[in-house]
Tab-separated table of N, CA and C in Angstrom:
chain	number	residue	atom	x	y	z
A	1	UNK	N	23.594	-2.072	45.881
A	1	UNK	CA	22.682	-2.117	47.008
A	1	UNK	C	21.921	-3.447	47.029
A	2	UNK	N	22.362	-4.329	47.914
A	2	UNK	CA	21.695	-5.620	48.080
A	2	UNK	C	20.574	-5.474	49.101
A	3	UNK	N	19.474	-4.899	48.670
A	3	UNK	CA	18.361	-4.658	49.567
A	3	UNK	C	17.560	-5.924	49.842
A	4	UNK	N	17.527	-6.845	48.863
A	4	UNK	CA	16.919	-8.154	49.027
A	4	UNK	C	17.930	-9.202	48.600
A	5	UNK	N	18.333	-10.064	49.531
A	5	UNK	CA	19.340	-11.082	49.271
A	5	UNK	C	18.682	-12.454	49.191
A	6	UNK	N	18.761	-13.087	48.020
A	6	UNK	CA	18.117	-14.369	47.772
A	6	UNK	C	19.122	-15.513	47.825
A	7	UNK	N	18.621	-16.698	48.196
A	7	UNK	CA	19.444	-17.899	48.214
A	7	UNK	C	18.544	-19.123	48.099
A	8	UNK	N	19.138	-20.269	47.775
A	8	UNK	CA	18.404	-21.523	47.745
A	8	UNK	C	18.073	-22.052	46.370
A	9	UNK	N	18.293	-21.274	45.336
A	9	UNK	CA	18.036	-21.751	43.990
A	9	UNK	C	19.036	-22.815	43.589
A	10	UNK	N	18.699	-23.561	42.538
A	10	UNK	CA	19.603	-24.590	42.081
A	10	UNK	C	18.942	-25.595	41.175
A	11	UNK	N	19.574	-26.753	41.063
A	11	UNK	CA	19.128	-27.835	40.192
A	11	UNK	C	18.531	-28.954	41.039
A	12	UNK	N	17.348	-29.430	40.649
A	12	UNK	CA	16.682	-30.483	41.406
A	12	UNK	C	15.911	-31.403	40.461
A	13	UNK	N	15.819	-32.669	40.824
A	13	UNK	CA	15.086	-33.634	40.022
A	13	UNK	C	13.585	-33.468	40.216
A	14	UNK	N	12.816	-33.758	39.165
A	14	UNK	CA	11.360	-33.696	39.255
A	14	UNK	C	10.861	-34.557	40.411
A	15	UNK	N	9.900	-34.012	41.169
A	15	UNK	CA	9.383	-34.692	42.337
A	15	UNK	C	10.103	-34.320	43.615
A	16	UNK	N	11.221	-33.652	43.487
A	16	UNK	CA	12.005	-33.250	44.637
A	16	UNK	C	11.556	-31.929	45.224
A	17	UNK	N	12.345	-31.431	46.174
A	17	UNK	CA	12.001	-30.211	46.892
A	17	UNK	C	13.156	-29.224	46.893
A	18	UNK	N	12.802	-27.961	47.084
A	18	UNK	CA	13.776	-26.890	47.155
A	18	UNK	C	13.193	-25.791	48.030
A	19	UNK	N	14.047	-25.112	48.783
A	19	UNK	CA	13.588	-24.026	49.646
A	19	UNK	C	14.332	-22.741	49.309
A	20	UNK	N	13.589	-21.719	48.939
A	20	UNK	CA	14.154	-20.419	48.629
A	20	UNK	C	14.060	-19.499	49.835
A	21	UNK	N	15.085	-18.683	50.025
A	21	UNK	CA	15.102	-17.725	51.116
A	21	UNK	C	15.388	-16.334	50.577
A	22	UNK	N	14.833	-15.334	51.226
A	22	UNK	CA	15.063	-13.945	50.854
A	22	UNK	C	15.116	-13.106	52.115
A	23	UNK	N	16.238	-12.438	52.330
A	23	UNK	CA	16.414	-11.591	53.497
A	23	UNK	C	16.489	-10.127	53.074
A	24	UNK	N	15.626	-9.321	53.644
A	24	UNK	CA	15.635	-7.889	53.366
A	24	UNK	C	16.671	-7.193	54.233
A	25	UNK	N	17.307	-6.184	53.670
A	25	UNK	CA	18.283	-5.397	54.409
A	25	UNK	C	17.645	-4.768	55.639
A	26	UNK	N	18.455	-4.598	56.676
A	26	UNK	CA	17.970	-3.944	57.889
A	26	UNK	C	17.593	-2.490	57.640
A	27	UNK	N	18.057	-1.946	56.518
A	27	UNK	CA	17.698	-0.581	56.173
A	27	UNK	C	16.255	-0.477	55.695
A	28	UNK	N	15.661	-1.611	55.370
A	28	UNK	CA	14.264	-1.650	54.961
A	28	UNK	C	13.423	-2.056	56.169
A	29	UNK	N	12.524	-1.200	56.556
A	29	UNK	CA	11.695	-1.495	57.716
A	29	UNK	C	10.219	-1.267	57.391
A	30	UNK	N	9.397	-1.699	58.281
A	30	UNK	CA	7.944	-1.586	58.130
A	30	UNK	C	7.448	-2.298	56.872
A	31	UNK	N	7.968	-3.507	56.639
A	31	UNK	CA	7.532	-4.319	55.507
A	31	UNK	C	6.188	-4.947	55.853
A	32	UNK	N	5.211	-4.705	55.017
A	32	UNK	CA	3.873	-5.235	55.290
A	32	UNK	C	3.482	-6.387	54.373
A	33	UNK	N	4.267	-6.617	53.320
A	33	UNK	CA	3.960	-7.697	52.384
A	33	UNK	C	5.225	-8.156	51.668
A	34	UNK	N	5.406	-9.456	51.541
A	34	UNK	CA	6.529	-10.016	50.807
A	34	UNK	C	6.019	-11.149	49.923
A	35	UNK	N	6.792	-11.476	48.902
A	35	UNK	CA	6.352	-12.547	48.026
A	35	UNK	C	7.386	-12.957	47.007
A	36	UNK	N	6.948	-13.836	46.122
A	36	UNK	CA	7.800	-14.383	45.072
A	36	UNK	C	7.113	-14.320	43.725
A	37	UNK	N	7.867	-13.929	42.712
A	37	UNK	CA	7.456	-13.992	41.321
A	37	UNK	C	8.415	-14.905	40.584
A	38	UNK	N	8.030	-15.354	39.393
A	38	UNK	CA	8.934	-16.146	38.581
A	38	UNK	C	8.734	-15.815	37.111
A	39	UNK	N	9.785	-16.052	36.330
A	39	UNK	CA	9.725	-15.814	34.899
A	39	UNK	C	10.491	-16.904	34.161
A	40	UNK	N	9.784	-17.629	33.311
A	40	UNK	CA	10.380	-18.663	32.486
A	40	UNK	C	10.707	-18.089	31.114
A	41	UNK	N	11.638	-18.705	30.387
A	41	UNK	CA	11.991	-18.209	29.054
A	41	UNK	C	10.774	-18.109	28.134
A	42	UNK	N	10.608	-16.968	27.492
A	42	UNK	CA	9.504	-16.775	26.579
A	42	UNK	C	8.175	-16.478	27.233
A	43	UNK	N	8.162	-16.351	28.547
A	43	UNK	CA	6.923	-16.084	29.263
A	43	UNK	C	7.034	-14.804	30.087
A	44	UNK	N	5.883	-14.239	30.442
A	44	UNK	CA	5.852	-13.051	31.286
A	44	UNK	C	6.068	-13.431	32.747
A	45	UNK	N	6.550	-12.464	33.509
A	45	UNK	CA	6.730	-12.677	34.933
A	45	UNK	C	5.362	-12.858	35.588
A	46	UNK	N	5.255	-13.853	36.454
A	46	UNK	CA	3.986	-14.150	37.097
A	46	UNK	C	4.136	-14.249	38.605
A	47	UNK	N	3.063	-13.931	39.289
A	47	UNK	CA	3.032	-14.049	40.740
A	47	UNK	C	2.973	-15.515	41.138
A	48	UNK	N	3.824	-15.908	42.074
A	48	UNK	CA	3.836	-17.274	42.583
A	48	UNK	C	3.119	-17.352	43.922
A	49	UNK	N	3.527	-16.515	44.865
A	49	UNK	CA	2.939	-16.526	46.200
A	49	UNK	C	3.219	-15.217	46.910
A	50	UNK	N	2.305	-14.809	47.783
A	50	UNK	CA	2.486	-13.619	48.594
A	50	UNK	C	2.053	-13.908	50.022
A	51	UNK	N	2.600	-13.126	50.954
A	51	UNK	CA	2.203	-13.225	52.350
A	51	UNK	C	2.160	-11.814	52.923
A	52	UNK	N	1.069	-11.479	53.599
A	52	UNK	CA	0.871	-10.140	54.129
A	52	UNK	C	1.388	-10.039	55.556
A	53	UNK	N	1.349	-8.824	56.085
A	53	UNK	CA	1.769	-8.599	57.464
A	53	UNK	C	0.883	-9.339	58.454
A	54	UNK	N	-0.334	-9.634	58.053
A	54	UNK	CA	-1.244	-10.394	58.880
A	54	UNK	C	-1.154	-11.892	58.642
A	55	UNK	N	-0.149	-12.316	57.883
A	55	UNK	CA	0.126	-13.727	57.574
A	55	UNK	C	-0.936	-14.357	56.682
A	56	UNK	N	-1.682	-13.533	55.973
A	56	UNK	CA	-2.577	-14.045	54.955
A	56	UNK	C	-1.760	-14.414	53.720
A	57	UNK	N	-2.030	-15.579	53.147
A	57	UNK	CA	-1.265	-16.051	51.995
A	57	UNK	C	-2.146	-16.225	50.771
A	58	UNK	N	-1.512	-16.160	49.610
A	58	UNK	CA	-2.196	-16.387	48.352
A	58	UNK	C	-1.207	-17.027	47.385
A	59	UNK	N	-1.703	-17.925	46.541
A	59	UNK	CA	-0.849	-18.670	45.635
A	59	UNK	C	-1.417	-18.701	44.227
A	60	UNK	N	-0.526	-18.819	43.255
A	60	UNK	CA	-0.957	-19.089	41.900
A	60	UNK	C	-1.582	-20.477	41.847
A	61	UNK	N	-2.587	-20.641	40.997
A	61	UNK	CA	-3.268	-21.933	40.908
A	61	UNK	C	-2.303	-23.068	40.569
A	62	UNK	N	-1.288	-22.776	39.788
A	62	UNK	CA	-0.361	-23.796	39.337
A	62	UNK	C	0.522	-24.367	40.446
A	63	UNK	N	0.607	-23.672	41.597
A	63	UNK	CA	1.480	-24.140	42.670
A	63	UNK	C	0.733	-24.475	43.950
A	64	UNK	N	-0.564	-24.270	43.982
A	64	UNK	CA	-1.349	-24.567	45.175
A	64	UNK	C	-1.233	-26.036	45.550
A	65	UNK	N	-1.016	-26.282	46.833
A	65	UNK	CA	-0.862	-27.641	47.324
A	65	UNK	C	0.548	-28.160	47.248
A	66	UNK	N	1.431	-27.444	46.549
A	66	UNK	CA	2.818	-27.871	46.401
A	66	UNK	C	3.808	-26.895	47.036
A	67	UNK	N	3.513	-25.598	46.951
A	67	UNK	CA	4.402	-24.568	47.486
A	67	UNK	C	3.815	-23.973	48.765
A	68	UNK	N	4.691	-23.570	49.674
A	68	UNK	CA	4.279	-22.919	50.909
A	68	UNK	C	5.158	-21.696	51.158
A	69	UNK	N	4.529	-20.538	51.344
A	69	UNK	CA	5.262	-19.326	51.648
A	69	UNK	C	5.154	-19.025	53.135
A	70	UNK	N	6.233	-18.527	53.721
A	70	UNK	CA	6.241	-18.165	55.132
A	70	UNK	C	7.189	-16.987	55.329
A	71	UNK	N	7.107	-16.351	56.493
A	71	UNK	CA	7.977	-15.218	56.772
A	71	UNK	C	8.442	-15.223	58.216
A	72	UNK	N	9.561	-14.566	58.453
A	72	UNK	CA	10.122	-14.389	59.779
A	72	UNK	C	10.334	-12.892	59.948
A	73	UNK	N	9.436	-12.249	60.660
A	73	UNK	CA	9.501	-10.798	60.803
A	73	UNK	C	10.757	-10.334	61.541
A	74	UNK	N	11.223	-11.133	62.496
A	74	UNK	CA	12.420	-10.771	63.248
A	74	UNK	C	13.646	-10.704	62.350
A	75	UNK	N	13.665	-11.517	61.311
A	75	UNK	CA	14.786	-11.552	60.380
A	75	UNK	C	14.511	-10.794	59.088
A	76	UNK	N	13.333	-10.200	58.984
A	76	UNK	CA	12.947	-9.493	57.769
A	76	UNK	C	13.086	-10.393	56.541
A	77	UNK	N	12.650	-11.647	56.690
A	77	UNK	CA	12.870	-12.642	55.654
A	77	UNK	C	11.579	-13.325	55.216
A	78	UNK	N	11.614	-13.853	54.000
A	78	UNK	CA	10.510	-14.629	53.462
A	78	UNK	C	11.080	-15.894	52.840
A	79	UNK	N	10.302	-16.981	52.901
A	79	UNK	CA	10.761	-18.269	52.416
A	79	UNK	C	9.715	-18.876	51.486
A	80	UNK	N	10.177	-19.721	50.586
A	80	UNK	CA	9.275	-20.449	49.705
A	80	UNK	C	9.697	-21.907	49.679
A	81	UNK	N	8.911	-22.762	50.325
A	81	UNK	CA	9.151	-24.196	50.308
A	81	UNK	C	8.448	-24.771	49.093
A	82	UNK	N	9.209	-25.394	48.205
A	82	UNK	CA	8.678	-25.928	46.963
A	82	UNK	C	8.807	-27.445	46.971
A	83	UNK	N	7.676	-28.130	46.970
A	83	UNK	CA	7.641	-29.584	46.969
A	83	UNK	C	7.025	-30.100	45.676
A	84	UNK	N	7.237	-31.374	45.410
A	84	UNK	CA	6.689	-32.018	44.209
A	84	UNK	C	6.972	-31.190	42.962
A	85	UNK	N	8.203	-30.779	42.823
A	85	UNK	CA	8.577	-29.898	41.724
A	85	UNK	C	8.415	-30.572	40.367
A	86	UNK	N	8.015	-29.773	39.396
A	86	UNK	CA	7.798	-30.220	38.028
A	86	UNK	C	8.726	-29.453	37.088
A	87	UNK	N	9.044	-30.024	35.928
A	87	UNK	CA	9.879	-29.302	34.969
A	87	UNK	C	9.312	-27.934	34.607
A	88	UNK	N	8.000	-27.791	34.584
A	88	UNK	CA	7.393	-26.510	34.251
A	88	UNK	C	7.572	-25.450	35.333
A	89	UNK	N	8.100	-25.838	36.493
A	89	UNK	CA	8.441	-24.873	37.531
A	89	UNK	C	9.777	-24.187	37.254
A	90	UNK	N	10.499	-24.667	36.278
A	90	UNK	CA	11.787	-24.084	35.927
A	90	UNK	C	11.621	-22.622	35.532
A	91	UNK	N	12.345	-21.743	36.212
A	91	UNK	CA	12.236	-20.307	35.967
A	91	UNK	C	13.238	-19.571	36.849
A	92	UNK	N	13.358	-18.277	36.600
A	92	UNK	CA	14.075	-17.405	37.516
A	92	UNK	C	13.063	-16.890	38.525
A	93	UNK	N	13.349	-17.073	39.792
A	93	UNK	CA	12.443	-16.660	40.858
A	93	UNK	C	12.931	-15.365	41.487
A	94	UNK	N	12.018	-14.403	41.637
A	94	UNK	CA	12.342	-13.083	42.158
A	94	UNK	C	11.614	-12.820	43.466
A	95	UNK	N	12.344	-12.369	44.449
A	95	UNK	CA	11.772	-11.961	45.721
A	95	UNK	C	11.343	-10.498	45.640
A	96	UNK	N	10.271	-10.154	46.327
A	96	UNK	CA	9.886	-8.749	46.421
A	96	UNK	C	9.351	-8.428	47.807
A	97	UNK	N	9.497	-7.171	48.183
A	97	UNK	CA	9.026	-6.697	49.473
A	97	UNK	C	8.347	-5.356	49.292
A	98	UNK	N	7.244	-5.175	49.998
A	98	UNK	CA	6.457	-3.958	49.867
A	98	UNK	C	6.327	-3.252	51.201
A	99	UNK	N	6.672	-1.979	51.210
A	99	UNK	CA	6.426	-1.113	52.354
A	99	UNK	C	5.327	-0.142	51.966
A	100	UNK	N	4.980	0.742	52.876
A	100	UNK	CA	3.949	1.727	52.563
A	100	UNK	C	4.368	2.604	51.390
A	101	UNK	N	5.658	2.899	51.288
A	101	UNK	CA	6.139	3.840	50.288
A	101	UNK	C	6.904	3.232	49.120
A	102	UNK	N	7.432	2.020	49.270
A	102	UNK	CA	8.320	1.476	48.247
A	102	UNK	C	8.091	-0.003	47.958
A	103	UNK	N	8.474	-0.409	46.749
A	103	UNK	CA	8.478	-1.802	46.334
A	103	UNK	C	9.908	-2.184	45.967
A	104	UNK	N	10.426	-3.258	46.565
A	104	UNK	CA	11.792	-3.699	46.350
A	104	UNK	C	11.816	-5.048	45.657
A	105	UNK	N	12.820	-5.249	44.790
A	105	UNK	CA	12.986	-6.493	44.045
A	105	UNK	C	14.367	-7.094	44.264
A	106	UNK	N	14.423	-8.424	44.337
A	106	UNK	CA	15.686	-9.118	44.347
A	106	UNK	C	16.221	-9.269	42.936
A	107	UNK	N	17.435	-9.779	42.813
A	107	UNK	CA	18.060	-9.940	41.504
A	107	UNK	C	17.612	-11.205	40.785
A	108	UNK	N	16.994	-12.115	41.492
A	108	UNK	CA	16.509	-13.354	40.912
A	108	UNK	C	17.450	-14.516	41.165
A	109	UNK	N	16.878	-15.708	41.309
A	109	UNK	CA	17.659	-16.922	41.488
A	109	UNK	C	17.082	-18.021	40.596
A	110	UNK	N	17.962	-18.738	39.910
A	110	UNK	CA	17.537	-19.742	38.943
A	110	UNK	C	17.128	-21.038	39.634
A	111	UNK	N	15.965	-21.554	39.252
A	111	UNK	CA	15.496	-22.871	39.684
A	111	UNK	C	15.305	-23.723	38.442
A	112	UNK	N	15.989	-24.852	38.389
A	112	UNK	CA	15.891	-25.754	37.249
A	112	UNK	C	15.465	-27.133	37.725
A	113	UNK	N	14.383	-27.647	37.152
A	113	UNK	CA	13.847	-28.956	37.505
A	113	UNK	C	13.985	-29.878	36.296
A	114	UNK	N	14.668	-31.005	36.472
A	114	UNK	CA	14.887	-31.929	35.362
A	114	UNK	C	14.156	-33.248	35.587
A	115	UNK	N	13.815	-33.912	34.492
A	115	UNK	CA	13.108	-35.182	34.546
A	115	UNK	C	14.067	-36.339	34.693
């Protein structure tokens, strides 16, 4: 069941940019909040950015000013534009979507930033 389909991960040089995309299945409706988490080796999974149904956004302090989250309600999708990437941004990034009754997770996509 590919309820959240992620794309856009990959390898990028430090200082460069990358855009992650996540599309929720049409079987998932009434999504009121979507976001991104990440997990680096040896570290706990952490919140990167979230966006609510009212388009209110919130970011981890480590990515403020560099990352931008947005959503397209017509496509049931969420995006993460990542600029000025640093090696410490290297991690597996996970998409999530929240409805009134359920929380959905993507399988994760690898982002690697090299110097």
